[in-house]
PDB file of C-alpha atoms in Angstrom:
ATOM      1  CA  MET A  23      -0.130   0.077   0.159  1.00 30.00           C
ATOM      2  CA  ILE A  24       1.440   3.345  -0.917  1.00 34.00           C
ATOM      3  CA  PHE A  25       0.548   6.688   1.129  1.00 32.00           C
ATOM      4  CA  SER A  26       0.494   9.761  -0.968  1.00 35.00           C
ATOM      5  CA  ARG A  27       0.539  13.208   0.561  1.00 34.00           C
ATOM      6  CA  CYS A  28      -0.200  16.024  -1.622  1.00 34.00           C
ATOM      7  CA  THR A  29      -0.121  19.775  -0.481  1.00 33.00           C
ATOM      8  CA  GLN A  30      -1.905  22.236  -2.459  1.00 33.00           C
ATOM      9  CA  SER A  31      -1.315  25.899  -1.735  1.00 32.00           C
ATOM     10  CA  PHE A  32      -3.545  28.170  -4.236  1.00 29.00           C
ATOM     11  CA  CYS A  33      -2.475  31.810  -4.565  1.00 25.00           C
ATOM     12  CA  ARG A  34      -4.437  34.706  -6.069  1.00 23.00           C
ATOM     13  CA  SER A  35      -3.397  33.783  -9.527  1.00 23.00           C
ATOM     14  CA  ARG A  36      -4.732  30.218  -9.003  1.00 26.00           C
ATOM     15  CA  LEU A  37      -1.220  28.812  -9.616  1.00 27.00           C
ATOM     16  CA  PHE A  38      -0.540  25.949  -7.088  1.00 29.00           C
ATOM     17  CA  SER A  39       2.533  24.101  -5.899  1.00 29.00           C
ATOM     18  CA  TYR A  40       2.524  20.351  -4.884  1.00 30.00           C
ATOM     19  CA  THR A  41       4.537  18.462  -2.844  1.00 32.00           C
ATOM     20  CA  ILE A  42       4.492  14.882  -3.030  1.00 34.00           C
ATOM     21  CA  ARG A  43       5.503  12.363  -0.196  1.00 35.00           C
ATOM     22  CA  ARG A  44       5.191   8.511  -0.236  1.00 38.00           C
ATOM     23  CA  MET A  45       5.665   5.909   2.016  1.00 41.00           C
ATOM     24  CA  MET A  46       6.546   2.558   0.496  1.00 44.00           C
ATOM     25  CA  SER A  47       7.096  -1.089   0.603  1.00 50.00           C
ATOM     26  CA  SER A  48      10.329  -2.323  -0.868  1.00 53.00           C
ATOM     27  CA  ARG A  49       9.422  -2.051  -4.456  1.00 59.00           C
ATOM     28  CA  TYR A  50       7.603   1.343  -4.209  1.00 62.00           C
ATOM     29  CA  PRO A  51      10.059   4.069  -3.693  1.00 60.00           C
ATOM     30  CA  THR A  52       9.522   6.747  -0.902  1.00 58.00           C
ATOM     31  CA  LEU A  53       9.640  10.409  -2.273  1.00 60.00           C
ATOM     32  CA  ALA A  54       9.842  12.834   0.749  1.00 56.00           C
ATOM     33  CA  SER A  55      10.683  16.246  -0.912  1.00 53.00           C
ATOM     34  CA  ARG A  56      10.014  17.908   2.415  1.00 56.00           C
ATOM     35  CA  GLY A  57      11.609  16.134   5.134  1.00 60.00           C
ATOM     36  CA  ASP A  58      11.410  12.863   6.852  1.00 63.00           C
ATOM     37  CA  PRO A  59       9.240  10.530   5.575  1.00 64.00           C
ATOM     38  CA  LYS A  60       8.250   9.305   9.064  1.00 68.00           C
ATOM     39  CA  LYS A  61       5.963  12.668   9.520  1.00 68.00           C
ATOM     40  CA  ILE A  62       3.681  11.298   6.672  1.00 68.00           C
ATOM     41  CA  VAL A  63      -0.004  11.282   7.526  1.00 69.00           C
ATOM     42  CA  THR A  64      -1.409   7.671   7.236  1.00 66.00           C
ATOM     43  CA  ARG A  65      -4.483   7.810   9.497  1.00 71.00           C
ATOM     44  CA  LEU A  66      -7.722   9.650  10.438  1.00 75.00           C
ATOM     45  CA  GLU A  67      -7.824  11.588  13.246  1.00 82.00           C
ATOM     46  CA  PRO A  68     -10.852  11.083  15.651  1.00 85.00           C
ATOM     47  CA  ASN A  69     -12.451  14.251  14.090  1.00 85.00           C
ATOM     48  CA  ARG A  70     -12.320  12.673  10.827  1.00 81.00           C
ATOM     49  CA  ILE A  71     -13.725   9.462  11.977  1.00 85.00           C
ATOM     50  CA  ALA A  72     -16.610  10.991  13.528  1.00 86.00           C
ATOM     51  CA  THR A  73     -17.364  13.005  10.083  1.00 86.00           C
ATOM     52  CA  MET A  74     -17.303   9.636   8.441  1.00 85.00           C
ATOM     53  CA  ILE A  75     -19.799   8.007  10.448  1.00 88.00           C
ATOM     54  CA  MET A  76     -22.016  11.039  10.586  1.00 87.00           C
ATOM     55  CA  SER A  77     -21.765  12.178   6.607  1.00 88.00           C
ATOM     56  CA  GLY A  78     -20.263   9.130   4.993  1.00 88.00           C
ATOM     57  CA  LYS A  79     -17.009  11.650   4.097  1.00 88.00           C
ATOM     58  CA  PRO A  80     -14.051  12.241   6.060  1.00 87.00           C
ATOM     59  CA  ASN A  81     -14.358  15.990   5.416  1.00 88.00           C
ATOM     60  CA  ARG A  82     -17.267  18.374   6.115  1.00 87.00           C
ATOM     61  CA  PRO A  83     -17.872  20.891   3.394  1.00 88.00           C
ATOM     62  CA  PHE A  84     -16.090  24.296   3.422  1.00 86.00           C
ATOM     63  CA  PRO A  85     -18.289  27.492   3.961  1.00 86.00           C
ATOM     64  CA  GLN A  86     -19.358  29.067   0.515  1.00 88.00           C
ATOM     65  CA  GLU A  87     -17.125  32.385   1.442  1.00 84.00           C
ATOM     66  CA  PHE A  88     -14.256  29.924   0.782  1.00 84.00           C
ATOM     67  CA  GLY A  89     -14.980  28.797  -2.569  1.00 83.00           C
ATOM     68  CA  VAL A  90     -13.814  25.414  -2.368  1.00 86.00           C
ATOM     69  CA  ASP A  91     -15.593  22.231  -3.586  1.00 90.00           C
ATOM     70  CA  ILE A  92     -14.028  19.577  -1.860  1.00 91.00           C
ATOM     71  CA  ASP A  93     -14.951  16.778  -4.351  1.00 91.00           C
ATOM     72  CA  GLU A  94     -13.809  18.883  -7.055  1.00 92.00           C
ATOM     73  CA  MET A  95     -10.606  19.821  -5.358  1.00 90.00           C
ATOM     74  CA  THR A  96      -9.945  16.146  -4.583  1.00 92.00           C
ATOM     75  CA  GLU A  97     -10.274  15.066  -8.122  1.00 94.00           C
ATOM     76  CA  GLY A  98      -7.883  17.810  -9.314  1.00 92.00           C
ATOM     77  CA  GLY A  99      -5.387  16.836  -6.543  1.00 91.00           C
ATOM     78  CA  LYS A 100      -5.576  13.001  -7.951  1.00 93.00           C
ATOM     79  CA  GLN A 101      -4.856  14.354 -11.350  1.00 94.00           C
ATOM     80  CA  ALA A 102      -1.856  16.419 -10.158  1.00 92.00           C
ATOM     81  CA  ILE A 103      -0.375  13.482  -7.988  1.00 91.00           C
ATOM     82  CA  ASN A 104      -0.483  11.549 -11.339  1.00 94.00           C
ATOM     83  CA  PHE A 105       1.009  14.318 -13.320  1.00 95.00           C
ATOM     84  CA  VAL A 106       3.898  15.257 -10.676  1.00 92.00           C
ATOM     85  CA  THR A 107       4.941  11.454 -10.094  1.00 92.00           C
ATOM     86  CA  THR A 108       4.964  10.488 -13.685  1.00 95.00           C
ATOM     87  CA  CYS A 109       7.150  13.459 -14.283  1.00 95.00           C
ATOM     88  CA  VAL A 110       9.243  12.519 -11.423  1.00 92.00           C
ATOM     89  CA  GLN A 111       9.614   8.741 -12.610  1.00 93.00           C
ATOM     90  CA  PHE A 112      10.840  10.192 -16.223  1.00 94.00           C
ATOM     91  CA  GLU A 113      12.993  13.173 -14.427  1.00 94.00           C
ATOM     92  CA  ASP A 114      11.220  15.170 -16.644  1.00 96.00           C
ATOM     93  CA  TRP A 115      11.934  18.296 -14.364  1.00 96.00           C
ATOM     94  CA  GLU A 116      11.240  20.807 -16.649  1.00 96.00           C
ATOM     95  CA  ASN A 117       7.389  20.334 -16.635  1.00 96.00           C
ATOM     96  CA  LEU A 118       7.477  20.912 -12.856  1.00 94.00           C
ATOM     97  CA  GLU A 119       8.845  24.486 -13.282  1.00 92.00           C
ATOM     98  CA  GLY A 120       6.198  26.589 -11.904  1.00 88.00           C
ATOM     99  CA  LEU A 121       4.073  23.992 -10.778  1.00 87.00           C
ATOM    100  CA  VAL A 122       6.038  22.565  -7.586  1.00 86.00           C
ATOM    101  CA  SER A 123       8.485  24.600  -5.811  1.00 86.00           C
ATOM    102  CA  HIS A 124      12.258  24.756  -6.468  1.00 89.00           C
ATOM    103  CA  GLU A 125      12.526  23.188  -2.690  1.00 87.00           C
ATOM    104  CA  CYS A 126      10.144  20.322  -3.757  1.00 86.00           C
ATOM    105  CA  ILE A 127      11.973  19.579  -7.179  1.00 89.00           C
ATOM    106  CA  VAL A 128      15.362  19.457  -5.553  1.00 89.00           C
ATOM    107  CA  GLY A 129      14.133  17.339  -2.677  1.00 85.00           C
ATOM    108  CA  LEU A 130      12.439  14.955  -5.210  1.00 87.00           C
ATOM    109  CA  GLN A 131      15.675  14.869  -7.222  1.00 90.00           C
ATOM    110  CA  ARG A 132      17.792  13.805  -3.971  1.00 86.00           C
ATOM    111  CA  ASP A 133      15.210  11.052  -3.099  1.00 83.00           C
ATOM    112  CA  LEU A 134      15.390   9.723  -6.701  1.00 86.00           C
ATOM    113  CA  GLU A 135      19.141   9.496  -6.540  1.00 87.00           C
ATOM    114  CA  ILE A 136      19.251   6.552  -3.938  1.00 83.00           C
ATOM    115  CA  ILE A 137      16.219   4.827  -5.853  1.00 84.00           C
ATOM    116  CA  PRO A 138      17.446   1.766  -7.965  1.00 85.00           C
ATOM    117  CA  ALA A 139      16.884   2.310 -11.767  1.00 83.00           C
ATOM    118  CA  ALA A 140      14.870  -1.207 -11.980  1.00 83.00           C
ATOM    119  CA  ASP A 141      12.300   0.554  -9.500  1.00 84.00           C
ATOM    120  CA  ARG A 142      11.729   3.587 -10.762  1.00 85.00           C
ATOM    121  CA  ASN A 143       9.080   2.471 -12.974  1.00 86.00           C
ATOM    122  CA  ASN A 144       6.752   2.377  -9.792  1.00 85.00           C
ATOM    123  CA  ILE A 145       6.807   5.705  -9.316  1.00 89.00           C
ATOM    124  CA  ALA A 146       3.749   7.176 -10.748  1.00 91.00           C
ATOM    125  CA  VAL A 147       0.606   6.949  -9.150  1.00 92.00           C
ATOM    126  CA  ASN A 148      -2.516   6.533 -11.285  1.00 94.00           C
ATOM    127  CA  PRO A 149      -5.779   8.232 -10.027  1.00 95.00           C
ATOM    128  CA  GLU A 150      -7.681   4.908 -10.327  1.00 95.00           C
ATOM    129  CA  ASP A 151      -5.276   3.630  -8.092  1.00 94.00           C
ATOM    130  CA  ILE A 152      -6.349   6.085  -5.391  1.00 93.00           C
ATOM    131  CA  PHE A 153      -8.912   4.599  -3.152  1.00 91.00           C
ATOM    132  CA  PHE A 154      -9.375   7.108  -0.378  1.00 90.00           C
ATOM    133  CA  SER A 155      -8.457  10.609   0.362  1.00 90.00           C
ATOM    134  CA  PHE A 156      -9.103  13.306   2.763  1.00 88.00           C
ATOM    135  CA  ILE A 157      -7.917  17.005   3.742  1.00 87.00           C
ATOM    136  CA  SER A 158      -5.840  16.822   6.903  1.00 83.00           C
ATOM    137  CA  GLN A 159      -4.984  20.295   7.160  1.00 82.00           C
ATOM    138  CA  PHE A 160      -5.941  23.396   5.593  1.00 84.00           C
ATOM    139  CA  ASP A 161      -5.501  27.395   6.184  1.00 85.00           C
ATOM    140  CA  PHE A 162      -7.338  29.917   4.638  1.00 81.00           C
ATOM    141  CA  LYS A 163      -6.146  33.513   4.689  1.00 79.00           C
ATOM    142  CA  LYS A 164      -7.037  36.652   2.701  1.00 74.00           C
ATOM    143  CA  ASP A 165      -4.625  36.215  -0.272  1.00 77.00           C
ATOM    144  CA  LYS A 166      -4.058  32.645  -0.118  1.00 77.00           C
ATOM    145  CA  GLN A 167      -5.467  29.125   0.776  1.00 76.00           C
ATOM    146  CA  SER A 168      -3.330  26.119   1.730  1.00 80.00           C
ATOM    147  CA  ILE A 169      -4.821  22.800   1.644  1.00 82.00           C
ATOM    148  CA  GLN A 170      -3.112  19.449   2.258  1.00 83.00           C
ATOM    149  CA  LEU A 171      -4.881  16.759   0.778  1.00 86.00           C
ATOM    150  CA  VAL A 172      -3.904  13.073   1.757  1.00 85.00           C
ATOM    151  CA  THR A 173      -4.643  10.177  -0.327  1.00 86.00           C
ATOM    152  CA  LEU A 174      -4.171   6.507   0.071  1.00 85.00           C
ATOM    153  CA  SER A 175      -3.334   4.236  -2.942  1.00 87.00           C
ATOM    154  CA  MET A 176      -2.490   0.686  -3.976  1.00 87.00           C
ATOM    155  CA  PRO A 177      -0.569  -0.039  -6.922  1.00 87.00           C
ATOM    156  CA  ARG A 178      -2.556  -1.401 -10.004  1.00 88.00           C
ATOM    157  CA  LEU A 179      -5.783  -1.250  -8.111  1.00 92.00           C
ATOM    158  CA  GLY A 180      -7.529   0.510 -11.304  1.00 93.00           C
ATOM    159  CA  GLU A 181      -6.525  -2.481 -13.397  1.00 92.00           C
ATOM    160  CA  ALA A 182      -7.999  -4.977 -10.636  1.00 92.00           C
ATOM    161  CA  LYS A 183     -11.211  -3.076 -10.660  1.00 92.00           C
ATOM    162  CA  ASN A 184     -11.470  -3.363 -14.134  1.00 92.00           C
ATOM    163  CA  LEU A 185     -11.066  -7.201 -14.101  1.00 92.00           C
ATOM    164  CA  LEU A 186     -14.095  -7.511 -12.078  1.00 88.00           C
ATOM    165  CA  LYS A 187     -16.526  -5.347 -14.565  1.00 80.00           C
TER     166      LYS A 187
END
């Protein structure tokens, strides 16, 4: 099972930066662009569990004035995770310029150096492989929104689902 963490920071121009972190088994690499992978979010807190029991979803909707649709943002986050992890897998750093921070790119490059070449084909996360997601932290300010989206995924889950159809 792979745990992915995606941090989104929206600014006025609607540009965003993503930081990807993954916790892995021996076959699936860990990319911890912002530090220690042990700090990765891997479980729901009690308030999220209560919300899950009450509403069937881990997050309550944000107030209208924030202008954030959680479902839409989550789907966009899944697509962004796929794009960023695919770029990392193929070392396509140019396509990440302006999308992720320079510090994130440097961290991802640092982590990629220690991953054996044979394991690098397991980095990309397909959106269909993500089976659960929730917002673990958020900060709304007048000029900036910061939302941390946590996703849980399992390699090739999308393929398995298609076999069952």
